[in-house]
Short mmCIF file of C-alpha atoms and ligand atoms in Angstrom, two decimals:
data_model
loop_
_atom_site.label_atom_id
_atom_site.label_comp_id
_atom_site.label_asym_id
_atom_site.label_seq_id
_atom_site.Cartn_x
_atom_site.Cartn_y
_atom_site.Cartn_z
CA MET A 1441 -45.37 27.92 25.34
CA SER A 1442 -45.44 31.52 24.93
CA GLN A 1443 -43.36 33.18 27.98
CA ALA A 1444 -45.57 36.32 28.38
CA THR A 1445 -46.27 37.63 31.79
CA ALA A 1446 -49.85 39.06 32.72
CA GLU A 1447 -50.07 42.18 33.70
CA ALA A 1448 -52.15 43.39 36.96
CA THR A 1449 -56.38 42.54 36.49
CA LEU A 1450 -58.88 43.45 38.79
CA PRO A 1451 -61.57 41.15 39.61
CA PHE A 1452 -64.32 41.03 37.01
CA GLU A 1453 -67.32 42.18 39.35
CA GLU A 1454 -65.08 44.95 41.28
CA ALA A 1455 -64.09 46.25 37.49
CA LEU A 1456 -67.75 46.25 36.67
CA ALA A 1457 -68.72 47.99 39.89
CA ALA A 1458 -66.87 50.89 38.76
CA TYR A 1459 -66.98 51.05 34.98
CA ASP A 1460 -69.11 50.17 31.98
CA PRO A 1461 -67.70 48.58 29.23
CA VAL A 1462 -67.57 49.45 25.38
CA LEU A 1463 -66.98 46.69 22.86
CA GLY A 1464 -66.48 46.76 19.34
CA LEU A 1465 -66.07 43.59 17.21
CA GLU A 1466 -64.30 43.18 14.11
CA VAL A 1467 -65.13 39.91 12.33
CA HIS A 1468 -63.17 38.87 8.81
CA VAL A 1469 -64.59 36.06 7.13
CA GLU A 1470 -63.09 34.41 4.29
CA LEU A 1471 -65.74 33.75 1.63
CA GLY A 1472 -65.75 30.30 0.06
CA THR A 1473 -65.58 31.16 -3.76
CA ASN A 1474 -63.67 28.91 -5.65
CA THR A 1475 -61.28 31.53 -7.17
CA LYS A 1476 -59.82 34.64 -5.24
CA MET A 1477 -61.14 38.44 -5.45
CA PHE A 1478 -59.24 39.78 -8.23
CA CYS A 1479 -57.86 36.95 -10.26
CA GLY A 1480 -58.48 33.22 -11.19
CA CYS A 1481 -56.16 31.69 -8.69
CA ALA A 1482 -57.92 28.62 -6.53
CA THR A 1483 -58.60 29.17 -2.97
CA ALA A 1484 -58.30 25.53 -1.29
CA PHE A 1485 -57.01 25.29 2.16
CA GLY A 1486 -53.89 23.35 2.75
CA ALA A 1487 -52.35 23.27 -0.88
CA GLU A 1488 -48.55 23.30 -1.20
CA PRO A 1489 -47.09 26.58 -0.64
CA ASN A 1490 -46.96 29.36 -3.70
CA SER A 1491 -48.81 26.95 -5.76
CA GLN A 1492 -51.93 28.77 -6.10
CA VAL A 1493 -50.39 32.34 -7.35
CA CYS A 1494 -50.49 34.37 -10.48
CA PRO A 1495 -48.90 37.84 -11.72
CA VAL A 1496 -52.22 39.46 -10.08
CA CYS A 1497 -52.17 37.87 -6.64
CA LEU A 1498 -48.30 38.45 -6.70
CA GLY A 1499 -48.18 41.96 -7.80
CA LEU A 1500 -46.06 41.93 -10.66
CA PRO A 1501 -45.87 45.08 -12.73
CA GLY A 1502 -48.33 45.39 -15.31
CA ALA A 1503 -50.78 42.50 -13.78
CA LEU A 1504 -54.61 43.97 -13.93
CA PRO A 1505 -57.37 42.47 -11.14
CA VAL A 1506 -60.86 41.61 -12.30
CA VAL A 1507 -63.24 41.76 -9.64
CA ASN A 1508 -64.86 38.18 -8.60
CA GLU A 1509 -68.44 38.70 -9.34
CA LYS A 1510 -69.20 35.69 -6.60
CA GLY A 1511 -67.31 37.40 -4.49
CA VAL A 1512 -69.44 40.99 -5.05
CA GLU A 1513 -72.75 38.54 -4.52
CA SER A 1514 -71.45 37.10 -1.36
CA ALA A 1515 -70.80 40.67 0.04
CA ILE A 1516 -74.20 41.93 -0.68
CA ARG A 1517 -76.30 38.90 0.36
CA ILE A 1518 -74.19 39.09 4.27
CA GLY A 1519 -74.95 42.97 4.05
CA LEU A 1520 -78.58 42.04 3.40
CA ALA A 1521 -78.43 39.50 6.19
CA LEU A 1522 -77.41 42.08 8.48
CA ASN A 1523 -80.15 44.50 7.52
CA CYS A 1524 -77.67 46.94 6.05
CA GLU A 1525 -78.41 49.34 3.14
CA ILE A 1526 -76.18 48.50 0.39
CA ALA A 1527 -74.44 51.09 -1.73
CA SER A 1528 -75.46 51.79 -5.09
CA TRP A 1529 -71.96 52.67 -6.08
CA CYS A 1530 -68.73 51.96 -4.52
CA ARG A 1531 -64.96 51.47 -5.10
CA PHE A 1532 -62.50 49.54 -3.95
CA ALA A 1533 -59.33 51.28 -2.14
CA ARG A 1534 -55.99 50.76 -2.03
CA LYS A 1535 -54.47 50.46 1.66
CA ASN A 1536 -51.00 51.11 1.60
CA TYR A 1537 -48.36 49.15 3.82
CA PHE A 1538 -45.29 47.14 3.43
CA TYR A 1539 -45.52 43.75 4.96
CA PRO A 1540 -43.91 40.95 3.23
CA ASP A 1541 -46.97 39.17 3.59
CA MET A 1542 -48.53 41.42 1.17
CA PRO A 1543 -46.89 41.35 -2.32
CA LYS A 1544 -48.57 44.28 -4.04
CA ASN A 1545 -47.43 46.34 -0.78
CA PHE A 1546 -51.04 47.49 -0.50
CA GLN A 1547 -54.09 45.42 0.31
CA THR A 1548 -57.29 46.26 -1.88
CA SER A 1549 -59.65 46.96 0.46
CA GLN A 1550 -62.45 49.31 0.82
CA TYR A 1551 -62.43 52.33 2.76
CA ASP A 1552 -65.07 55.55 2.92
CA GLU A 1553 -67.21 53.57 0.38
CA PRO A 1554 -68.21 49.93 1.91
CA ILE A 1555 -70.60 47.92 -0.24
CA ALA A 1556 -72.94 47.47 2.91
CA PHE A 1557 -73.49 49.91 5.71
CA ASN A 1558 -75.70 50.67 9.01
CA GLY A 1559 -77.29 47.29 9.78
CA HIS A 1560 -77.91 45.47 13.14
CA LEU A 1561 -78.00 41.79 14.11
CA ASP A 1562 -80.29 40.69 17.22
CA VAL A 1563 -78.49 38.51 19.61
CA GLU A 1564 -80.09 36.38 21.66
CA LEU A 1565 -78.77 35.55 25.23
CA ALA A 1566 -78.80 32.65 27.42
CA ASP A 1567 -81.11 34.31 29.68
CA GLY A 1568 -83.95 34.57 26.89
CA SER A 1569 -83.13 38.42 26.36
CA THR A 1570 -82.41 39.82 23.19
CA TYR A 1571 -79.46 42.38 22.50
CA ARG A 1572 -79.25 44.37 19.35
CA VAL A 1573 -75.62 44.58 17.86
CA GLU A 1574 -75.67 47.72 15.22
CA ILE A 1575 -73.53 47.28 12.42
CA GLU A 1576 -71.43 49.89 11.40
CA ARG A 1577 -70.34 48.40 7.68
CA ALA A 1578 -69.39 45.45 5.86
CA HIS A 1579 -66.96 45.74 3.61
CA MET A 1580 -64.89 43.86 0.74
CA GLU A 1581 -61.24 43.30 0.89
CA GLU A 1582 -58.73 40.47 0.05
CA ASP A 1583 -56.91 38.29 2.45
CA THR A 1584 -53.20 38.64 2.95
CA GLY A 1585 -50.42 35.78 2.47
CA LYS A 1586 -49.10 33.96 5.69
CA SER A 1587 -45.49 34.20 7.50
CA LEU A 1588 -43.89 31.44 8.89
CA HIS A 1589 -41.25 32.28 11.07
CA VAL A 1590 -38.53 29.63 11.57
CA GLY A 1591 -36.11 29.13 14.17
CA GLY A 1592 -37.41 30.94 17.49
CA SER A 1593 -39.45 29.28 20.30
CA THR A 1594 -42.73 31.02 20.12
CA GLY A 1595 -43.30 30.97 16.15
CA ARG A 1596 -43.42 34.74 16.17
CA ILE A 1597 -40.80 36.87 14.37
CA HIS A 1598 -39.03 37.63 17.52
CA GLY A 1599 -36.04 35.23 17.82
CA ALA A 1600 -36.62 33.64 14.53
CA THR A 1601 -33.47 32.86 12.09
CA HIS A 1602 -35.46 33.31 9.18
CA SER A 1603 -39.45 33.49 7.62
CA LEU A 1604 -41.01 31.87 4.93
CA VAL A 1605 -43.72 33.16 2.97
CA ASP A 1606 -47.06 31.76 1.44
CA TYR A 1607 -48.99 33.75 -1.07
CA ASN A 1608 -51.85 30.90 -1.49
CA ARG A 1609 -54.05 32.96 1.02
CA ALA A 1610 -53.03 36.48 -0.61
CA GLY A 1611 -55.98 37.63 -2.90
CA ILE A 1612 -58.71 35.26 -1.41
CA PRO A 1613 -61.90 37.56 -0.53
CA LEU A 1614 -62.55 38.68 2.75
CA ILE A 1615 -65.55 40.31 4.18
CA GLU A 1616 -64.73 42.61 7.13
CA ILE A 1617 -67.87 43.41 9.35
CA VAL A 1618 -67.53 46.00 11.90
CA THR A 1619 -69.76 46.81 14.45
CA LYS A 1620 -70.71 50.15 16.27
CA PRO A 1621 -69.28 50.68 19.51
CA MET A 1622 -71.66 48.65 21.87
CA THR A 1623 -72.56 50.10 25.16
CA GLY A 1624 -74.76 49.18 27.87
CA ALA A 1625 -73.95 45.52 28.03
CA GLY A 1626 -72.23 45.92 31.81
CA GLU A 1627 -71.52 42.59 33.34
CA ARG A 1628 -73.10 40.75 30.02
CA ALA A 1629 -70.18 42.07 27.33
CA PRO A 1630 -68.19 38.81 27.55
CA GLU A 1631 -71.48 37.04 26.95
CA ILE A 1632 -72.84 39.28 24.27
CA ALA A 1633 -69.55 39.37 22.39
CA LYS A 1634 -69.27 35.59 22.38
CA ALA A 1635 -73.23 35.34 21.50
CA TYR A 1636 -72.72 37.80 18.84
CA VAL A 1637 -70.08 36.22 17.02
CA ALA A 1638 -71.67 32.42 17.46
CA THR A 1639 -74.94 34.31 15.81
CA LEU A 1640 -73.00 35.90 12.98
CA ARG A 1641 -71.47 32.47 12.56
CA ASP A 1642 -74.68 30.49 12.07
CA LEU A 1643 -75.90 33.31 9.80
CA LEU A 1644 -73.10 33.21 7.28
CA LYS A 1645 -72.92 29.58 7.44
CA ALA A 1646 -76.66 29.41 6.36
CA LEU A 1647 -75.97 31.88 3.73
CA ALA A 1648 -73.28 29.26 2.49
CA VAL A 1649 -70.71 32.15 1.72
CA SER A 1650 -67.88 30.68 3.97
CA ASP A 1651 -67.08 27.39 5.94
CA VAL A 1652 -66.53 29.85 8.90
CA LYS A 1653 -64.09 27.66 10.47
CA MET A 1654 -62.81 29.63 13.07
CA GLU A 1655 -60.00 27.11 13.60
CA GLN A 1656 -58.80 27.31 10.47
CA GLY A 1657 -58.91 31.05 10.14
CA SER A 1658 -61.81 31.25 7.69
CA MET A 1659 -63.68 33.37 10.41
CA ARG A 1660 -61.43 35.68 12.44
CA CYS A 1661 -62.32 38.15 15.03
CA ASP A 1662 -60.44 41.22 16.94
CA VAL A 1663 -61.96 42.33 20.03
CA ASN A 1664 -61.91 46.20 20.87
CA LEU A 1665 -62.59 47.38 24.17
CA SER A 1666 -62.49 50.25 26.42
CA LEU A 1667 -64.21 51.35 30.17
CA MET A 1668 -65.73 54.29 31.06
CA PRO A 1669 -66.20 55.26 34.34
CA LYS A 1670 -69.80 54.73 35.66
CA ASP A 1671 -71.01 58.31 35.66
CA SER A 1672 -69.38 59.29 32.14
CA THR A 1673 -70.58 58.60 28.66
CA THR A 1674 -67.44 59.79 27.13
CA PHE A 1675 -65.71 56.39 25.62
CA GLY A 1676 -62.31 55.42 27.02
CA ILE A 1677 -59.10 54.59 25.06
CA ARG A 1678 -59.58 50.91 23.32
CA SER A 1679 -57.34 47.99 23.32
CA GLU A 1680 -57.69 45.72 20.06
CA THR A 1681 -57.19 42.24 20.73
CA LYS A 1682 -56.25 40.76 17.42
CA ASN A 1683 -56.76 37.10 16.45
CA VAL A 1684 -59.19 35.57 18.66
CA ASN A 1685 -60.01 32.69 17.24
CA SER A 1686 -62.64 30.56 18.92
CA LEU A 1687 -65.76 31.66 20.55
CA ARG A 1688 -64.95 30.84 24.36
CA SER A 1689 -61.55 32.89 23.50
CA VAL A 1690 -63.80 35.86 22.66
CA GLU A 1691 -65.73 35.72 25.62
CA ARG A 1692 -62.21 35.11 27.98
CA ALA A 1693 -60.74 38.10 26.01
CA VAL A 1694 -63.49 40.50 26.72
CA ARG A 1695 -63.40 39.36 30.33
CA TYR A 1696 -59.49 39.66 30.58
CA GLU A 1697 -59.59 42.96 29.10
CA ILE A 1698 -62.06 44.32 31.24
CA GLY A 1699 -59.84 43.40 34.39
CA ARG A 1700 -56.65 44.75 32.78
CA HIS A 1701 -58.16 47.89 31.76
CA ALA A 1702 -59.98 48.48 35.13
CA ALA A 1703 -56.54 47.82 36.94
CA ILE A 1704 -54.74 50.62 35.01
CA LEU A 1705 -57.96 53.34 35.45
CA SER A 1706 -58.36 52.44 38.96
CA SER A 1707 -54.71 52.88 39.97
CA GLY A 1708 -54.74 56.20 37.80
CA GLY A 1709 -52.90 55.16 34.98
CA LYS A 1710 -53.71 55.88 31.27
CA VAL A 1711 -54.72 52.65 28.84
CA THR A 1712 -52.39 52.78 25.82
CA GLN A 1713 -53.90 52.19 22.53
CA GLU A 1714 -52.58 49.18 20.90
CA THR A 1715 -53.37 45.90 19.20
CA ARG A 1716 -52.74 43.18 21.87
CA HIS A 1717 -51.84 39.52 21.00
CA TRP A 1718 -54.58 36.70 22.82
CA HIS A 1719 -52.68 33.78 23.97
CA GLU A 1720 -54.94 31.03 24.24
CA ASP A 1721 -52.69 28.78 26.65
CA THR A 1722 -52.70 31.47 29.70
CA GLY A 1723 -56.03 33.13 28.87
CA ILE A 1724 -53.96 36.58 28.73
CA THR A 1725 -53.10 39.13 26.36
CA THR A 1726 -49.84 40.98 25.76
CA ALA A 1727 -48.96 44.73 24.13
CA GLY A 1728 -48.47 44.36 20.37
CA ARG A 1729 -48.05 47.43 18.52
CA GLU A 1730 -49.16 51.05 19.23
CA LYS A 1731 -51.85 52.11 17.14
CA SER A 1732 -53.49 55.53 16.80
CA ASP A 1733 -56.94 56.26 14.95
CA ALA A 1734 -55.33 58.51 12.19
CA GLU A 1735 -53.19 55.62 10.99
CA ASP A 1736 -51.58 56.98 7.43
CA TYR A 1737 -52.54 53.86 5.03
CA ARG A 1738 -52.75 56.54 2.32
CA TYR A 1739 -55.88 55.18 1.12
CA PHE A 1740 -56.98 56.18 -2.33
CA PRO A 1741 -59.24 54.53 -4.69
CA GLU A 1742 -57.99 51.70 -6.61
CA PRO A 1743 -57.48 52.60 -10.52
CA ASP A 1744 -57.35 49.21 -11.75
CA LEU A 1745 -60.82 48.39 -10.72
CA VAL A 1746 -64.19 49.70 -11.90
CA PRO A 1747 -66.49 50.84 -9.56
CA VAL A 1748 -69.01 48.26 -7.83
CA ALA A 1749 -72.69 49.39 -9.02
CA PRO A 1750 -75.25 46.88 -8.04
CA SER A 1751 -78.82 47.72 -9.67
CA THR A 1752 -81.90 47.66 -7.57
CA GLU A 1753 -82.95 44.45 -9.62
CA MET A 1754 -79.63 42.58 -8.64
CA VAL A 1755 -79.97 43.40 -4.98
CA GLU A 1756 -83.52 42.56 -4.92
CA ALA A 1757 -82.86 39.40 -6.74
CA LEU A 1758 -80.05 38.58 -4.17
CA ARG A 1759 -82.56 39.47 -1.48
CA ALA A 1760 -84.70 36.78 -2.45
CA THR A 1761 -81.98 34.01 -2.18
CA LEU A 1762 -81.56 34.71 1.61
CA PRO A 1763 -82.20 31.79 3.86
CA GLU A 1764 -84.34 31.89 6.19
CA PRO A 1765 -82.98 33.90 9.41
CA PRO A 1766 -81.56 31.61 12.28
CA ALA A 1767 -84.00 33.32 14.86
CA ALA A 1768 -87.05 32.42 12.65
CA ARG A 1769 -85.72 28.93 11.68
CA ARG A 1770 -85.26 28.25 15.56
CA LYS A 1771 -88.89 29.30 16.26
CA ARG A 1772 -90.38 27.46 13.68
CA LEU A 1773 -88.43 24.20 14.80
CA GLN A 1774 -89.32 24.69 18.43
CA SER A 1775 -92.87 24.37 17.45
CA ALA A 1776 -92.27 21.68 15.25
CA TRP A 1777 -90.51 19.91 17.85
CA GLY A 1778 -92.73 20.78 20.50
CA TYR A 1779 -90.04 21.53 23.08
CA SER A 1780 -90.55 24.05 25.81
CA ASP A 1781 -88.79 27.34 25.97
CA LEU A 1782 -86.18 26.04 28.60
CA GLU A 1783 -85.71 22.91 26.58
CA MET A 1784 -85.04 24.91 23.18
CA ARG A 1785 -82.76 27.39 24.92
CA ASP A 1786 -80.65 24.46 26.10
CA VAL A 1787 -80.38 23.00 22.63
CA VAL A 1788 -79.55 26.39 21.41
CA ASN A 1789 -76.95 26.87 23.73
CA ALA A 1790 -75.18 23.36 23.31
CA GLY A 1791 -75.24 24.11 19.37
CA LEU A 1792 -77.48 21.10 18.83
CA VAL A 1793 -79.97 22.61 16.48
CA ASP A 1794 -78.24 21.42 13.08
CA LEU A 1795 -77.82 18.07 14.44
CA ILE A 1796 -81.14 17.48 15.80
CA ASP A 1797 -82.95 18.87 12.89
CA GLU A 1798 -80.60 16.10 11.02
CA THR A 1799 -81.26 13.41 13.53
CA VAL A 1800 -85.04 14.09 12.99
CA THR A 1801 -85.31 14.29 9.21
CA ALA A 1802 -83.20 11.21 9.45
CA GLY A 1803 -86.75 9.47 11.03
CA ALA A 1804 -85.91 10.18 15.04
CA THR A 1805 -88.27 11.38 17.23
CA PRO A 1806 -87.67 14.82 18.43
CA ALA A 1807 -87.68 13.83 22.31
CA GLY A 1808 -85.19 11.10 21.46
CA ALA A 1809 -82.81 13.54 19.24
CA ARG A 1810 -82.76 15.71 22.12
CA LYS A 1811 -82.07 13.18 24.83
CA TRP A 1812 -79.58 11.26 23.11
CA TRP A 1813 -77.24 14.26 22.01
CA SER A 1814 -77.75 16.13 25.14
CA GLY A 1815 -76.89 13.50 27.97
CA GLU A 1816 -73.62 11.40 27.85
CA ILE A 1817 -72.19 12.65 24.85
CA ALA A 1818 -72.26 16.51 25.79
CA ARG A 1819 -70.89 15.47 29.12
CA ARG A 1820 -67.69 13.98 27.42
CA ALA A 1821 -67.70 16.51 24.91
CA ASN A 1822 -67.14 18.99 27.53
CA ASP A 1823 -64.34 16.85 29.47
CA ALA A 1824 -62.80 16.90 25.96
CA GLY A 1825 -63.23 20.69 25.41
CA SER A 1826 -65.15 20.29 22.60
CA ASP A 1827 -68.96 21.00 21.48
CA VAL A 1828 -71.23 18.27 20.69
CA PRO A 1829 -71.14 18.64 17.07
CA THR A 1830 -67.34 18.38 16.51
CA TYR A 1831 -67.21 15.66 19.07
CA ALA A 1832 -69.78 13.63 17.42
CA ALA A 1833 -68.03 14.04 14.28
CA SER A 1834 -64.53 13.37 15.54
CA LEU A 1835 -66.05 9.99 16.83
CA ALA A 1836 -67.97 9.38 13.32
CA VAL A 1837 -71.22 9.22 15.41
CA THR A 1838 -74.01 9.90 13.22
CA PRO A 1839 -78.04 10.92 13.08
CA ALA A 1840 -78.47 7.40 11.97
CA HIS A 1841 -76.95 6.01 15.23
CA VAL A 1842 -79.65 7.92 17.32
CA VAL A 1843 -82.33 6.78 14.79
CA GLU A 1844 -81.09 3.42 15.18
CA LEU A 1845 -80.82 3.27 19.03
CA GLU A 1846 -84.26 4.41 18.66
CA SER A 1847 -85.72 2.03 17.03
CA LEU A 1848 -84.27 -0.71 18.97
CA VAL A 1849 -86.29 0.67 21.88
CA THR A 1850 -89.36 1.21 19.96
CA GLY A 1851 -89.03 -2.49 18.34
CA GLY A 1852 -88.81 -3.94 21.83
CA ARG A 1853 -85.06 -5.35 21.42
CA LEU A 1854 -84.17 -2.88 24.01
CA ASN A 1855 -85.52 -0.88 27.28
CA ASP A 1856 -84.03 2.31 28.29
CA ALA A 1857 -81.23 1.12 30.67
CA MET A 1858 -79.93 -0.87 27.99
CA ALA A 1859 -80.42 1.75 25.50
CA ARG A 1860 -78.03 3.68 27.62
CA GLN A 1861 -75.47 0.89 27.80
CA VAL A 1862 -75.44 0.69 23.92
CA TRP A 1863 -75.21 4.11 23.34
CA ASP A 1864 -72.00 4.17 25.68
CA GLY A 1865 -70.75 1.30 23.29
CA VAL A 1866 -71.34 3.60 20.44
CA LEU A 1867 -69.52 6.76 21.98
CA ALA A 1868 -66.61 4.08 23.11
CA GLY A 1869 -66.36 3.33 19.19
CA GLU A 1870 -67.75 0.07 19.27
CA GLY A 1871 -69.82 0.16 16.24
CA THR A 1872 -73.30 0.77 15.41
CA PRO A 1873 -75.95 0.67 18.00
CA THR A 1874 -77.25 -3.09 16.61
CA ALA A 1875 -73.23 -4.42 16.42
CA VAL A 1876 -73.02 -3.11 20.26
CA ALA A 1877 -76.10 -4.87 21.43
CA ASP A 1878 -75.07 -7.84 19.54
CA ALA A 1879 -71.52 -7.78 21.10
CA ARG A 1880 -72.91 -6.90 24.71
CA GLY A 1881 -75.22 -9.76 24.53
CA LEU A 1882 -77.97 -6.69 25.12
CA GLU A 1883 -81.64 -7.94 24.61
CA LEU A 1884 -84.74 -7.79 26.15
CA VAL A 1885 -86.03 -11.48 27.28
CA GLN A 1886 -88.86 -12.03 24.99
CA ASP A 1887 -89.72 -15.22 26.70
CA THR A 1888 -93.00 -14.70 28.56
CA GLY A 1889 -92.75 -18.28 30.07
CA ALA A 1890 -89.28 -17.13 31.76
CA LEU A 1891 -90.94 -13.62 32.52
CA GLN A 1892 -94.06 -15.53 34.40
CA ALA A 1893 -91.77 -17.94 36.37
CA ALA A 1894 -90.07 -14.53 37.54
CA VAL A 1895 -93.54 -13.02 38.61
CA ASP A 1896 -94.62 -15.91 40.32
CA LYS A 1897 -91.36 -16.16 42.24
CA VAL A 1898 -91.43 -12.46 43.55
CA ILE A 1899 -95.18 -12.72 44.30
CA ALA A 1900 -95.01 -15.62 46.42
CA ALA A 1901 -91.96 -14.11 48.26
CA ASN A 1902 -93.78 -10.93 48.85
CA PRO A 1903 -97.39 -11.94 50.20
CA ASP A 1904 -97.88 -8.55 51.59
CA VAL A 1905 -97.35 -6.52 48.59
CA ALA A 1906 -98.95 -8.77 46.38
CA GLN A 1907 -102.04 -8.48 48.86
CA LYS A 1908 -102.10 -4.60 48.54
CA VAL A 1909 -102.29 -4.98 44.87
CA ARG A 1910 -105.18 -7.21 44.80
CA ASP A 1911 -107.10 -4.98 46.90
CA GLY A 1912 -106.61 -2.32 44.42
CA LYS A 1913 -103.62 -0.45 45.46
CA VAL A 1914 -102.02 -0.94 41.71
CA GLN A 1915 -98.95 1.39 42.66
CA ALA A 1916 -97.89 -1.04 44.99
CA ALA A 1917 -96.89 -3.22 42.08
CA GLY A 1918 -94.00 -0.75 41.64
CA ALA A 1919 -91.82 -2.37 43.90
CA LEU A 1920 -92.80 -5.97 42.40
CA ILE A 1921 -91.60 -4.57 39.35
CA GLY A 1922 -88.45 -3.77 40.97
CA GLN A 1923 -87.70 -7.28 42.02
CA VAL A 1924 -88.78 -8.98 38.98
CA MET A 1925 -86.38 -6.75 36.86
CA LYS A 1926 -83.92 -7.66 39.45
CA GLU A 1927 -84.87 -11.46 38.88
CA MET A 1928 -84.39 -11.05 34.96
CA LYS A 1929 -80.79 -9.09 35.68
CA GLY A 1930 -82.45 -6.11 33.99
CA GLN A 1931 -83.21 -7.86 30.68
CA ALA A 1932 -87.06 -7.46 30.77
CA ASP A 1933 -89.07 -4.96 29.51
CA ALA A 1934 -90.54 -3.23 32.56
CA ALA A 1935 -93.92 -2.32 30.95
CA ALA A 1936 -94.23 -6.12 30.10
CA ALA A 1937 -93.52 -7.20 33.60
CA ARG A 1938 -96.11 -4.59 35.02
CA GLN A 1939 -98.55 -6.07 32.86
CA LEU A 1940 -97.80 -9.43 33.72
CA ILE A 1941 -98.28 -8.86 37.73
CA LEU A 1942 -101.67 -7.22 37.11
CA ASP A 1943 -102.80 -10.11 35.01
CA THR A 1944 -101.79 -12.47 37.55
CA LEU A 1945 -103.08 -10.70 40.49
CA VAL A 1946 -106.23 -9.24 39.31
CA GLY A 1947 -106.84 -10.74 36.43
P1 ADP B 2109 -59.53 50.13 12.86
O1 ADP B 2109 -58.92 50.66 11.77
O2 ADP B 2109 -58.67 50.69 14.15
O3 ADP B 2109 -59.17 48.60 13.29
P2 ADP B 2109 -62.20 50.07 13.10
O4 ADP B 2109 -63.19 51.03 12.62
O5 ADP B 2109 -62.06 49.25 11.91
O6 ADP B 2109 -60.97 50.50 13.59
O7 ADP B 2109 -62.92 49.09 14.00
C1 ADP B 2109 -62.53 49.52 15.20
C2 ADP B 2109 -63.73 48.76 16.05
O8 ADP B 2109 -63.50 49.58 17.25
C3 ADP B 2109 -65.23 49.11 15.87
O9 ADP B 2109 -66.13 47.94 15.79
C4 ADP B 2109 -65.95 50.25 16.87
O10 ADP B 2109 -66.87 50.21 17.12
C5 ADP B 2109 -64.85 49.56 17.84
N1 ADP B 2109 -64.72 50.99 18.89
C6 ADP B 2109 -64.18 52.36 18.42
N2 ADP B 2109 -63.89 53.23 19.40
C7 ADP B 2109 -64.19 52.52 20.60
C8 ADP B 2109 -63.94 52.75 21.94
N3 ADP B 2109 -63.34 53.93 22.58
N4 ADP B 2109 -64.19 51.78 22.71
C9 ADP B 2109 -64.49 50.32 22.62
N5 ADP B 2109 -64.88 49.96 21.05
C10 ADP B 2109 -64.56 50.82 20.09
MG1 MG B 2110 -60.28 47.42 11.27
ZN1 ZN B 2111 -53.61 34.88 -8.50
#
């Protein structure tokens, strides 16, 4: 547990009545290349510490880096997917600073010559509107190693007795994607921030350049936020909340910082330009280090690497490999699935598009796929603080289960109420739909003799209703169907019961 204390905050609505937020997001994404950006070391996650290192990524004297071609290609594809211009010539730069997780004492990055710049990404919001996020640049760099501070209670350096460093991550290719300052978001700022990161994640996933696992740190987000008085157009001083590593946290961090900045400004104070730490457990941020805009990293062009100069042919060949943009894909799937706008929006917001796509491909109907993935399982996932795809994966519940469940209904073994019970069993880990139906003895009674007996009994007990049906009031049969189902302890097919009642009464 962090011992951090919360600062004063103004309620969100009050803050937005007086101030307009300005938002800037920096997203670091680790590329899924097999080898590091400037050497041949492996990049697998979770390996024995310091087992994936060499003289280049350890910064030993005399070692010479070589650019990873796949890394450059991925950077260009990301830039193109973000509607950026691609530099015809650019260089790497040394960002000089000393920190133990950076063995070379500089990070190889890009400075004023990014590979991609001036792009945009359109983000769809829950109300169906679109917000265009302008992209400042996407540049190539390398990740740092990881420090582990031992002996303290918080895992931070403060209070630790010693620190360990693991350089396996040092040199893994990163792309940093930086937005231009976003204005005009108003009360939608927290939602826009979250939707942008979600949209970017989907896009990177579709590009297959990264596994974009925020929980493993292969996608990390820094949230810059400032407020300006409603009547002003001059940006305020920003805070930069580092490593906000889930979609939900991005939304919460923006909301928290809006309240905190507003409290400072409305009491006549001055916001400090600084980095902030995000605390997942308490939902607050605390001060990190003060940071000026003109921080002196003494950037200079990297002399050991040749410039990157992609030809037009190369860029166009890479453009041809871009996947269908997620928004276009959603439109195509919506029309193929026959969902209403509202149904599609719910499915998108719940992160179900891929799962439903797989389920339909595996043989389920679009309606069935939507129904089974968005009912009970969504409620349970929410209770578990998770989303349906992650939750389903943790339960080992797959599209094949949905297909099987649906075929048990269409094949006449289960009615809808029974199918719901079977799904409950599947979610409780009792096995496949067929196994659950077998174990729980769920099966429609196929014996028409038993069904006819129940129909006769119910008709005899309800002569008035039966007469109405005979007189042509077919809707009245509904009351009889209910009783027949009860008589059959739910083990009958309602449609069959209805047909039999009508056959018996009106022939
Ligand atoms: P740094 O090196 O400090 O991280 P970057 O240029 O990499 O700076 O990123 C700064 C981010 O903050 C960008 O997304 C930018 O749009 C945003 N930004 C800049 N000024 C402000 C401001 N006054 N308020 C909010 N966001 C800002
Ligand atoms: Mg930055
Ligand atoms: Zn190496």
